[in-house]
mmCIF file of C-alpha atoms and ligand atoms in Angstrom:
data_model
loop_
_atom_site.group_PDB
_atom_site.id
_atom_site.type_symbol
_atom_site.label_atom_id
_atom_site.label_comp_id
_atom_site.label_asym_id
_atom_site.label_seq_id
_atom_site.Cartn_x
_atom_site.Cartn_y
_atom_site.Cartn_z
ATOM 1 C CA UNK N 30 -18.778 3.201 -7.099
ATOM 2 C CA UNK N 31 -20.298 0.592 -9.574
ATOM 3 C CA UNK N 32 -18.788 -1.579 -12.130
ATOM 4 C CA UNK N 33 -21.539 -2.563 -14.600
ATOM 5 C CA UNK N 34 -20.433 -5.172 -17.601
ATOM 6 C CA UNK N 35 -20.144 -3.642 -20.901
ATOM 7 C CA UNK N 36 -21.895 -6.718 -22.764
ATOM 8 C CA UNK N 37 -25.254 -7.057 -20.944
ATOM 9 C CA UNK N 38 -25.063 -3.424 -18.163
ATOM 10 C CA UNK N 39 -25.122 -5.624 -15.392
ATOM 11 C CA UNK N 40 -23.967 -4.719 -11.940
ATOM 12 C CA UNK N 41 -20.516 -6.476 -11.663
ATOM 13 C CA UNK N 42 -20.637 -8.738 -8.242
ATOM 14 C CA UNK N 43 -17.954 -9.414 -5.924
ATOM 15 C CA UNK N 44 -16.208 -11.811 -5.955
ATOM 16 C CA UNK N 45 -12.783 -11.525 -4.366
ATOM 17 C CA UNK N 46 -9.605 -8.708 -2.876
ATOM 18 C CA UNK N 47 -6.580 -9.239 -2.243
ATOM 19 C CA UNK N 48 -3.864 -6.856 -0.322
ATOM 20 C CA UNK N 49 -3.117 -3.740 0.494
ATOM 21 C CA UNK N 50 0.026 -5.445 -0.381
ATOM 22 C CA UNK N 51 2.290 -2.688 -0.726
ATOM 23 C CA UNK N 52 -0.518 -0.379 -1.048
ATOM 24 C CA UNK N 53 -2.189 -1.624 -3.577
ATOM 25 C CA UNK N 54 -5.276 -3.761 -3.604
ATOM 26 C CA UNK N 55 -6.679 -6.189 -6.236
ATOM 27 C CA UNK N 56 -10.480 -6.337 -6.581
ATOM 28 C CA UNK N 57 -11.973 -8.811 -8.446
ATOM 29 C CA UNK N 58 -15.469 -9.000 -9.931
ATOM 30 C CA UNK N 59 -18.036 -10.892 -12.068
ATOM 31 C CA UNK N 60 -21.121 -10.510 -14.009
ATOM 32 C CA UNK N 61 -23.771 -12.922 -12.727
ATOM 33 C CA UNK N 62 -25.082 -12.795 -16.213
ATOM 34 C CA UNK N 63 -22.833 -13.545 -18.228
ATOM 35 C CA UNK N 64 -19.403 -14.568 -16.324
ATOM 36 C CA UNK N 65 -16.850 -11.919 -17.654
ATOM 37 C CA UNK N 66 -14.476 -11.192 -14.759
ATOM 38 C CA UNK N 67 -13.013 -7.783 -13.932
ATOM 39 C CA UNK N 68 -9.819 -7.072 -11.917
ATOM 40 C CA UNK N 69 -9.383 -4.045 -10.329
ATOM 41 C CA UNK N 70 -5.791 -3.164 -9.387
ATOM 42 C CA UNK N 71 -5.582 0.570 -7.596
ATOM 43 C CA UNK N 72 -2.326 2.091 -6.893
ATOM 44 C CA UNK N 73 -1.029 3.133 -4.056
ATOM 45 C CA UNK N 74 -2.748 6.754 -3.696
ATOM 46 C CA UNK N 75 -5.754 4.681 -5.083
ATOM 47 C CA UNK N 76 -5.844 2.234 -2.488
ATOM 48 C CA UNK N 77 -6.101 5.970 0.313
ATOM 49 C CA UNK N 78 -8.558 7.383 -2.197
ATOM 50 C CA UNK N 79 -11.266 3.591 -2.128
ATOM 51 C CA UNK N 80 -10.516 3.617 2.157
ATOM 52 C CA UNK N 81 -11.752 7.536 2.444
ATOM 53 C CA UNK N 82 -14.473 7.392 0.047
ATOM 54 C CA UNK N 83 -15.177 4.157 2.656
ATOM 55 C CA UNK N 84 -15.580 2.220 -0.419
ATOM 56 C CA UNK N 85 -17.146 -1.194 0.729
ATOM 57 C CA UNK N 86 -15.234 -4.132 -0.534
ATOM 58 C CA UNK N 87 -16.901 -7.201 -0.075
ATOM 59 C CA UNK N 88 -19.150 -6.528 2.540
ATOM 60 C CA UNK N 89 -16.660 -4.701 4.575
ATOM 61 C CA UNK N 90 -15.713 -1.236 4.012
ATOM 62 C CA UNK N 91 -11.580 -0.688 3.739
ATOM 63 C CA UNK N 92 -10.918 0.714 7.732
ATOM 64 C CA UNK N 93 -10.567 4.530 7.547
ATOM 65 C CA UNK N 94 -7.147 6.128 8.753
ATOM 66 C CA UNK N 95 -6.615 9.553 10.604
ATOM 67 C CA UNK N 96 -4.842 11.789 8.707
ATOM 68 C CA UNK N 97 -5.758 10.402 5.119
ATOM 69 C CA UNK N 98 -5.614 13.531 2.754
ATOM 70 C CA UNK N 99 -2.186 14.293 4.238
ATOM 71 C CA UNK N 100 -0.911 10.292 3.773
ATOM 72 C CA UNK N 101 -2.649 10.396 1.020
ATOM 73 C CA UNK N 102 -0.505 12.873 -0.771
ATOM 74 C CA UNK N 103 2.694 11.917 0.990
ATOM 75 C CA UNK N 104 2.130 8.047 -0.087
ATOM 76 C CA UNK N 105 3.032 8.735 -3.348
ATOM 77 C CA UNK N 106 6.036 10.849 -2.688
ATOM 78 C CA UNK N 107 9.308 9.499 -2.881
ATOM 79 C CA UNK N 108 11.364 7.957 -0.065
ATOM 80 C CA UNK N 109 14.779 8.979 0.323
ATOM 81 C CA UNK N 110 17.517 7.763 2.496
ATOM 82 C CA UNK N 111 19.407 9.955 4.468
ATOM 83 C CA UNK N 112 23.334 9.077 4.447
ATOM 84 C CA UNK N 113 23.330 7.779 7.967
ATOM 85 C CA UNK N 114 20.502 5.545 7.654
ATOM 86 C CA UNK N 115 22.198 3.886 4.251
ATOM 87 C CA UNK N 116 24.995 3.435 5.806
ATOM 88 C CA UNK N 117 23.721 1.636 8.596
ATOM 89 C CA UNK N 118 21.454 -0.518 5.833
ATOM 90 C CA UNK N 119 24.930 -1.228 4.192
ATOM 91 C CA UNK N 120 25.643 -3.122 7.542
ATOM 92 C CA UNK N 121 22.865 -5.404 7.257
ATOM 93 C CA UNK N 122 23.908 -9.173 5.418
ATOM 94 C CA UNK N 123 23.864 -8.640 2.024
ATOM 95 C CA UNK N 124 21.027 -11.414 1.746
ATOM 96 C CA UNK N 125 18.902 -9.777 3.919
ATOM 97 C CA UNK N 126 19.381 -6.481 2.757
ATOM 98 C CA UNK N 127 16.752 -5.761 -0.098
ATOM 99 C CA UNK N 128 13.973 -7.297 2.481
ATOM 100 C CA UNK N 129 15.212 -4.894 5.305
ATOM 101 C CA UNK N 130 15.053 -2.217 2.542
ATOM 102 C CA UNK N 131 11.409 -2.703 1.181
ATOM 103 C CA UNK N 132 9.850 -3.069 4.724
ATOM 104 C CA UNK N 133 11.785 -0.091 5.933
ATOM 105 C CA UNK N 134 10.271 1.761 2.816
ATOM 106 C CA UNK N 135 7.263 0.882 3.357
ATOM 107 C CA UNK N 136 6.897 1.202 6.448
ATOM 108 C CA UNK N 137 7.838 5.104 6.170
ATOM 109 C CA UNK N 138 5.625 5.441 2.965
ATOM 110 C CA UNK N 139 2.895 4.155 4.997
ATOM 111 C CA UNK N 140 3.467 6.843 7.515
ATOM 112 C CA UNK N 141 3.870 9.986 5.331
ATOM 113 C CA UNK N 142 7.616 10.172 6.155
ATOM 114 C CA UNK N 143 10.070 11.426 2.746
ATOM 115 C CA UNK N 144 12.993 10.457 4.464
ATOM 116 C CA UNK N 145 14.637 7.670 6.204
ATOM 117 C CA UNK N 146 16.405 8.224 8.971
ATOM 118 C CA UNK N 147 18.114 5.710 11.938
ATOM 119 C CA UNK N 148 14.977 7.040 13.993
ATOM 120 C CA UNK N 149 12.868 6.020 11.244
ATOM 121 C CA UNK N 150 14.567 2.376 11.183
ATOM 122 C CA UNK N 151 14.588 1.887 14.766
ATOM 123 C CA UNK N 152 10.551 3.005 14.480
ATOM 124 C CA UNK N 153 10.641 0.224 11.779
ATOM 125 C CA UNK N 154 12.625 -2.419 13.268
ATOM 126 C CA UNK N 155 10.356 -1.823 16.668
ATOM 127 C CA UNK N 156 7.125 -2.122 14.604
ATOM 128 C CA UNK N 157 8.344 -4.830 12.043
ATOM 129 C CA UNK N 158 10.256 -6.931 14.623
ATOM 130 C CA UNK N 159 13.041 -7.242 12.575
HETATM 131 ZN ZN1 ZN W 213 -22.242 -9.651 -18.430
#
């Protein structure tokens, strides 16, 4: 993958990324000619698709993961929370409670699960230390 600058067909350099920050990374690059800056922003499934086409992002390629078609396709999916497990968020401080929420989410998204379950939040909490 090459982005070449529409005013003078240059290759577009590096020059910084941020994230994955909730899957999604932000590439930014320059044209040494000329100095027009692009960002890229990929979603989610974009972020799997860059890591397994081992897309090198400043040098260093985004680390593989096992399993990427199949987290690939589940990353985008929605998560839903079983009855149980919202019940048991409803228990957390109401202050803390969108943060415990988005990790959680996350944190399953990241792993292909479409449901949250008190398994799945003890997994979280375990991994999250939380
Ligand atoms: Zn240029």
């Amino acid at each position: 993958m090459k982005l070449l600058c529409g005013a003078c067909d240059e290759a577009m350099k590096f020059t910084q990324a941020e994230g994955p920050r909730e899957g999604s990374l932000s590439v930014l690059f320059h044209c040494p000619r000329c100095g027009h800056r692009v960002a890229l922003l990929t979603n989610p499934w974009e972020t799997q698709l860059v890591r397994s086409l081992g897309v090198a992002i400043g040098g260093r390629a985004v680390a593989p993961e096992p399993l990427e078609l199949i987290r690939t396709t589940l990353a985008t999916g929605v998560v839903l929370w079983t009855e149980e497990a919202q019940s048991r968020l409803e228990r957390v401080p109401e202050i803390a409670r969108p943060l415990a929420r988005g990790s959680i989410e996350r944190y399953a998204r990241e792993r292909g699960y479409r449901e949250i379950t008190p398994q799945v939040m003890d997994e979280a909490r375990a991994r999250l230390g939380f």
